[in-house]
mmCIF file of C-alpha atoms in Angstrom:
data_model
loop_
_atom_site.group_PDB
_atom_site.id
_atom_site.type_symbol
_atom_site.label_atom_id
_atom_site.label_comp_id
_atom_site.label_asym_id
_atom_site.label_seq_id
_atom_site.Cartn_x
_atom_site.Cartn_y
_atom_site.Cartn_z
ATOM 1 C CA ASP A 83 0.202 -0.061 -0.028
ATOM 2 C CA THR A 84 2.173 2.709 -1.316
ATOM 3 C CA ALA A 85 2.049 6.121 0.452
ATOM 4 C CA VAL A 86 3.415 8.299 -2.194
ATOM 5 C CA SER A 87 3.300 6.772 -5.717
ATOM 6 C CA GLN A 88 4.692 8.220 -8.942
ATOM 7 C CA THR A 89 4.111 7.224 -12.399
ATOM 8 C CA PRO A 90 5.934 6.311 -14.642
ATOM 9 C CA LYS A 91 8.897 5.107 -12.823
ATOM 10 C CA TYR A 92 11.104 5.422 -16.022
ATOM 11 C CA LEU A 93 10.634 7.682 -18.895
ATOM 12 C CA VAL A 94 12.637 7.840 -21.917
ATOM 13 C CA THR A 95 11.882 10.590 -24.642
ATOM 14 C CA GLN A 96 13.318 12.669 -27.297
ATOM 15 C CA MET A 97 14.274 16.270 -27.032
ATOM 16 C CA GLY A 98 11.469 18.657 -27.742
ATOM 17 C CA ASN A 99 8.654 16.500 -26.592
ATOM 18 C CA ASP A 100 6.256 17.237 -23.847
ATOM 19 C CA LYS A 101 5.631 14.863 -21.022
ATOM 20 C CA SER A 102 4.140 14.641 -17.691
ATOM 21 C CA ILE A 103 4.835 12.751 -14.455
ATOM 22 C CA LYS A 104 2.055 11.933 -12.058
ATOM 23 C CA CYS A 105 2.089 11.940 -8.330
ATOM 24 C CA GLU A 106 -0.398 10.688 -5.783
ATOM 25 C CA GLN A 107 -0.456 10.279 -1.987
ATOM 26 C CA ASN A 108 -2.890 8.546 0.061
ATOM 27 C CA LEU A 109 -1.585 9.818 3.407
ATOM 28 C CA GLY A 110 -4.114 12.592 3.770
ATOM 29 C CA HIS A 111 -1.433 15.282 3.546
ATOM 30 C CA ASP A 112 -2.178 18.827 2.519
ATOM 31 C CA THR A 113 1.378 19.624 1.363
ATOM 32 C CA MET A 114 3.185 17.981 -1.819
ATOM 33 C CA TYR A 115 6.465 18.693 -3.366
ATOM 34 C CA TRP A 116 8.379 18.172 -6.443
ATOM 35 C CA TYR A 117 12.284 17.684 -6.030
ATOM 36 C CA LYS A 118 14.966 17.110 -8.864
ATOM 37 C CA GLN A 119 17.960 14.811 -8.213
ATOM 38 C CA ASP A 120 20.557 15.494 -10.795
ATOM 39 C CA SER A 121 23.398 13.340 -11.990
ATOM 40 C CA LYS A 122 25.454 14.354 -9.199
ATOM 41 C CA LYS A 123 22.865 12.913 -6.806
ATOM 42 C CA PHE A 124 22.150 16.536 -5.362
ATOM 43 C CA LEU A 125 18.484 16.889 -4.353
ATOM 44 C CA LYS A 126 16.854 20.252 -4.970
ATOM 45 C CA ILE A 127 13.272 21.346 -4.532
ATOM 46 C CA MET A 128 11.458 22.647 -7.415
ATOM 47 C CA PHE A 129 7.818 23.264 -6.292
ATOM 48 C CA SER A 130 5.592 23.056 -3.285
ATOM 49 C CA TYR A 131 1.797 22.952 -3.019
ATOM 50 C CA ASN A 132 -0.378 23.385 0.057
ATOM 51 C CA ASN A 133 -4.052 22.716 -0.376
ATOM 52 C CA LYS A 134 -3.719 22.881 -4.093
ATOM 53 C CA GLU A 135 -2.001 26.347 -3.894
ATOM 54 C CA LEU A 136 1.478 26.956 -5.030
ATOM 55 C CA ILE A 137 3.762 28.090 -2.031
ATOM 56 C CA ILE A 138 7.274 27.528 -3.330
ATOM 57 C CA ASN A 139 8.495 28.001 -6.783
ATOM 58 C CA GLU A 140 12.290 27.855 -7.023
ATOM 59 C CA THR A 141 14.155 29.017 -10.144
ATOM 60 C CA VAL A 142 12.778 26.498 -12.437
ATOM 61 C CA PRO A 143 12.425 27.087 -16.218
ATOM 62 C CA ASN A 144 8.817 27.853 -17.030
ATOM 63 C CA ARG A 145 8.818 24.783 -19.240
ATOM 64 C CA PHE A 146 8.098 23.048 -15.977
ATOM 65 C CA SER A 147 4.392 23.488 -15.019
ATOM 66 C CA PRO A 148 3.069 21.632 -11.770
ATOM 67 C CA LYS A 149 -0.784 20.924 -11.710
ATOM 68 C CA SER A 150 -2.586 19.991 -8.501
ATOM 69 C CA PRO A 151 -6.123 18.964 -9.209
ATOM 70 C CA ASP A 152 -6.683 18.118 -5.630
ATOM 71 C CA LYS A 153 -4.816 17.726 -2.374
ATOM 72 C CA ALA A 154 -3.781 14.016 -3.071
ATOM 73 C CA HIS A 155 -2.268 14.681 -6.520
ATOM 74 C CA LEU A 156 0.501 16.962 -7.881
ATOM 75 C CA ASN A 157 1.433 16.301 -11.470
ATOM 76 C CA LEU A 158 4.544 17.666 -13.149
ATOM 77 C CA HIS A 159 4.174 18.735 -16.952
ATOM 78 C CA ILE A 160 7.280 19.490 -18.839
ATOM 79 C CA ASN A 161 7.145 21.125 -22.237
ATOM 80 C CA SER A 162 9.893 21.160 -24.921
ATOM 81 C CA LEU A 163 12.168 18.883 -23.093
ATOM 82 C CA GLU A 164 15.953 19.431 -23.182
ATOM 83 C CA LEU A 165 18.800 17.169 -22.564
ATOM 84 C CA GLY A 166 19.593 18.957 -19.347
ATOM 85 C CA ASP A 167 16.277 17.858 -17.981
ATOM 86 C CA SER A 168 17.484 14.246 -17.626
ATOM 87 C CA ALA A 169 17.314 13.479 -13.867
ATOM 88 C CA VAL A 170 15.302 11.558 -11.283
ATOM 89 C CA TYR A 171 12.281 13.521 -10.108
ATOM 90 C CA PHE A 172 10.811 12.838 -6.803
ATOM 91 C CA CYS A 173 7.563 13.724 -5.484
ATOM 92 C CA ALA A 174 6.945 13.998 -1.621
ATOM 93 C CA SER A 175 4.366 15.155 0.740
ATOM 94 C CA SER A 176 3.796 16.137 4.238
ATOM 95 C CA GLN A 177 1.052 17.459 6.708
ATOM 96 C CA GLY A 178 1.729 21.055 6.738
ATOM 97 C CA SER A 179 5.004 22.570 5.636
ATOM 98 C CA ARG A 180 6.591 22.845 8.854
ATOM 99 C CA ASN A 181 7.695 20.454 11.529
ATOM 100 C CA THR A 182 6.211 17.286 10.026
ATOM 101 C CA GLU A 183 7.880 14.391 8.383
ATOM 102 C CA ALA A 184 8.133 14.300 4.649
ATOM 103 C CA PHE A 185 7.480 11.088 2.729
ATOM 104 C CA PHE A 186 8.967 10.583 -0.753
ATOM 105 C CA GLY A 187 7.894 8.513 -3.716
ATOM 106 C CA GLN A 188 10.270 6.061 -5.578
ATOM 107 C CA GLY A 189 11.217 8.678 -8.076
ATOM 108 C CA THR A 190 10.762 8.917 -11.937
ATOM 109 C CA ARG A 191 14.110 8.573 -13.853
ATOM 110 C CA LEU A 192 13.673 10.863 -16.931
ATOM 111 C CA THR A 193 16.142 10.442 -19.744
ATOM 112 C CA VAL A 194 15.924 12.885 -22.527
ATOM 113 C CA VAL A 195 17.740 11.549 -25.776
ATOM 114 C CA LYS B 75 20.215 31.028 2.007
ATOM 115 C CA GLN B 76 20.402 27.676 3.752
ATOM 116 C CA GLU B 77 23.398 25.605 2.971
ATOM 117 C CA VAL B 78 23.742 21.848 4.070
ATOM 118 C CA THR B 79 26.949 19.954 3.915
ATOM 119 C CA GLN B 80 27.562 16.488 4.611
ATOM 120 C CA ILE B 81 31.036 15.042 5.475
ATOM 121 C CA PRO B 82 32.380 12.651 4.459
ATOM 122 C CA ALA B 83 31.242 12.290 0.981
ATOM 123 C CA ALA B 84 31.999 8.492 1.115
ATOM 124 C CA LEU B 85 32.778 6.123 3.766
ATOM 125 C CA SER B 86 33.850 2.543 3.626
ATOM 126 C CA VAL B 87 33.987 0.364 6.891
ATOM 127 C CA PRO B 88 34.335 -3.313 7.866
ATOM 128 C CA GLU B 89 31.105 -4.998 9.245
ATOM 129 C CA GLY B 90 30.475 -4.480 12.897
ATOM 130 C CA GLU B 91 32.044 -1.078 13.271
ATOM 131 C CA ASN B 92 30.218 1.938 14.778
ATOM 132 C CA LEU B 93 30.298 4.980 12.643
ATOM 133 C CA VAL B 94 29.124 8.533 12.535
ATOM 134 C CA LEU B 95 27.918 10.700 9.632
ATOM 135 C CA ASN B 96 27.861 14.446 9.864
ATOM 136 C CA CYS B 97 25.551 17.188 8.724
ATOM 137 C CA SER B 98 26.052 20.803 9.002
ATOM 138 C CA PHE B 99 23.703 23.634 8.072
ATOM 139 C CA THR B 100 24.259 27.494 8.079
ATOM 140 C CA ASP B 101 20.856 28.868 9.037
ATOM 141 C CA SER B 102 19.629 27.703 12.524
ATOM 142 C CA ALA B 103 16.200 28.975 11.846
ATOM 143 C CA ILE B 104 14.765 25.327 11.126
ATOM 144 C CA TYR B 105 11.640 23.507 12.043
ATOM 145 C CA ASN B 106 13.365 20.023 11.822
ATOM 146 C CA LEU B 107 16.242 17.925 10.359
ATOM 147 C CA GLN B 108 15.390 14.607 8.694
ATOM 148 C CA TRP B 109 17.721 11.806 7.785
ATOM 149 C CA PHE B 110 17.134 9.676 4.747
ATOM 150 C CA ARG B 111 18.547 6.664 3.234
ATOM 151 C CA GLN B 112 18.617 6.172 -0.525
ATOM 152 C CA ASP B 113 19.587 2.998 -2.227
ATOM 153 C CA PRO B 114 21.057 2.912 -5.701
ATOM 154 C CA GLY B 115 18.159 3.490 -8.328
ATOM 155 C CA LYS B 116 15.748 3.741 -5.403
ATOM 156 C CA GLY B 117 13.628 6.443 -3.638
ATOM 157 C CA LEU B 118 14.204 8.091 -0.122
ATOM 158 C CA THR B 119 13.306 6.271 2.932
ATOM 159 C CA SER B 120 13.028 8.281 6.119
ATOM 160 C CA LEU B 121 15.036 7.279 8.933
ATOM 161 C CA LEU B 122 14.690 9.677 11.691
ATOM 162 C CA LEU B 123 13.150 13.087 12.113
ATOM 163 C CA ILE B 124 14.336 15.530 14.856
ATOM 164 C CA GLN B 125 12.299 18.571 15.660
ATOM 165 C CA SER B 126 14.324 21.763 16.310
ATOM 166 C CA SER B 127 13.254 21.655 20.043
ATOM 167 C CA GLN B 128 14.666 18.008 20.379
ATOM 168 C CA ARG B 129 18.397 16.974 20.811
ATOM 169 C CA GLU B 130 18.252 13.133 19.549
ATOM 170 C CA GLN B 131 16.063 10.576 18.253
ATOM 171 C CA THR B 132 16.780 6.909 18.293
ATOM 172 C CA SER B 133 15.533 4.027 16.014
ATOM 173 C CA GLY B 134 17.099 0.700 16.375
ATOM 174 C CA ARG B 135 20.767 0.864 15.751
ATOM 175 C CA LEU B 136 20.410 4.453 14.608
ATOM 176 C CA ASN B 137 20.687 7.478 16.627
ATOM 177 C CA ALA B 138 20.557 11.091 15.367
ATOM 178 C CA SER B 139 21.570 14.218 17.404
ATOM 179 C CA LEU B 140 20.878 17.803 16.732
ATOM 180 C CA ASP B 141 22.620 20.815 17.846
ATOM 181 C CA LYS B 142 20.833 23.596 16.391
ATOM 182 C CA SER B 143 22.868 26.475 17.792
ATOM 183 C CA SER B 144 25.998 25.102 16.163
ATOM 184 C CA GLY B 145 24.320 24.057 12.913
ATOM 185 C CA ARG B 146 25.065 20.421 13.316
ATOM 186 C CA SER B 147 23.566 16.919 13.360
ATOM 187 C CA THR B 148 25.132 13.554 13.469
ATOM 188 C CA LEU B 149 23.848 10.086 12.338
ATOM 189 C CA TYR B 150 25.321 7.422 14.535
ATOM 190 C CA ILE B 151 24.977 3.776 13.204
ATOM 191 C CA ALA B 152 25.914 1.049 15.632
ATOM 192 C CA ALA B 153 27.328 -2.390 14.685
ATOM 193 C CA SER B 154 27.053 -1.733 10.938
ATOM 194 C CA GLN B 155 26.022 -4.365 8.550
ATOM 195 C CA PRO B 156 26.430 -4.803 4.725
ATOM 196 C CA GLY B 157 22.703 -3.996 4.345
ATOM 197 C CA ASP B 158 23.266 -0.462 5.807
ATOM 198 C CA SER B 159 25.323 0.330 2.521
ATOM 199 C CA ALA B 160 23.487 3.228 0.835
ATOM 200 C CA THR B 161 23.636 6.993 0.377
ATOM 201 C CA TYR B 162 22.424 8.930 3.569
ATOM 202 C CA LEU B 163 21.049 12.231 3.192
ATOM 203 C CA CYS B 164 20.387 14.828 5.610
ATOM 204 C CA ALA B 165 17.537 17.450 4.955
ATOM 205 C CA VAL B 166 16.909 20.747 6.939
ATOM 206 C CA ARG B 167 13.416 22.288 6.862
ATOM 207 C CA ASN B 168 13.558 26.062 7.150
ATOM 208 C CA THR B 169 11.093 28.159 8.765
ATOM 209 C CA ASN B 170 10.688 30.380 5.724
ATOM 210 C CA ALA B 171 8.214 28.745 3.309
ATOM 211 C CA GLY B 172 8.940 25.427 4.766
ATOM 212 C CA LYS B 173 11.221 24.098 2.033
ATOM 213 C CA SER B 174 13.561 21.337 2.769
ATOM 214 C CA THR B 175 17.279 21.720 1.918
ATOM 215 C CA PHE B 176 19.254 18.672 1.257
ATOM 216 C CA GLY B 177 22.968 17.850 1.732
ATOM 217 C CA ASP B 178 24.924 16.189 -0.943
ATOM 218 C CA GLY B 179 24.769 12.887 0.796
ATOM 219 C CA THR B 180 27.285 10.369 2.388
ATOM 220 C CA THR B 181 27.751 7.062 0.514
ATOM 221 C CA LEU B 182 28.235 4.381 2.949
ATOM 222 C CA THR B 183 29.906 1.024 1.999
ATOM 223 C CA VAL B 184 30.011 -1.690 4.727
ATOM 224 C CA LYS B 185 32.175 -4.544 3.782
ATOM 225 C CA PRO B 186 31.488 -8.180 4.974
#
């Protein structure tokens, strides 16, 4: 019974394509996040949503657009994919954005060729 | 801007040894600090969460400490086992906007 699930797990696509990664959490949390882990394994936050509202938007190209249809879902849409977008993308959730534990999905390995 | 540093970047020990992983951060205005484990090609597994008001947390062979004033946390692993081999990440949740900043991780190898 997965708490935070992402689909797909692997995604290989050509430059210039548009792709989406889906994330769902069944923990009843109100805050969800997207993180990017680059080839050097460094994890950096991209976006955070609280109750479907964007609260954190780091310096991310506007080709990346998060969409939160409800509290349990935060999808990441990427337009005009570039080689440098290749990374592992992690979704996470927590109850509130303060002193609670964050739970992570298994990651989506995106490879742009 | 919060910066999180983990030392060492890599560590190799024989099975059975006790070891300490270090995490330091520059901004002490935090809600909590969380230690994660990441296996190759896998997601992040939460190990321990220490609130800013706490000094340490324990789970099995793991003990994490937090000294907020000096901006440091340690993860102590007792009686290490080959199954402990993984990358260990610390993440600090800042009080501004609640985002977490991750360190680069320490890659641990425990040899049988």
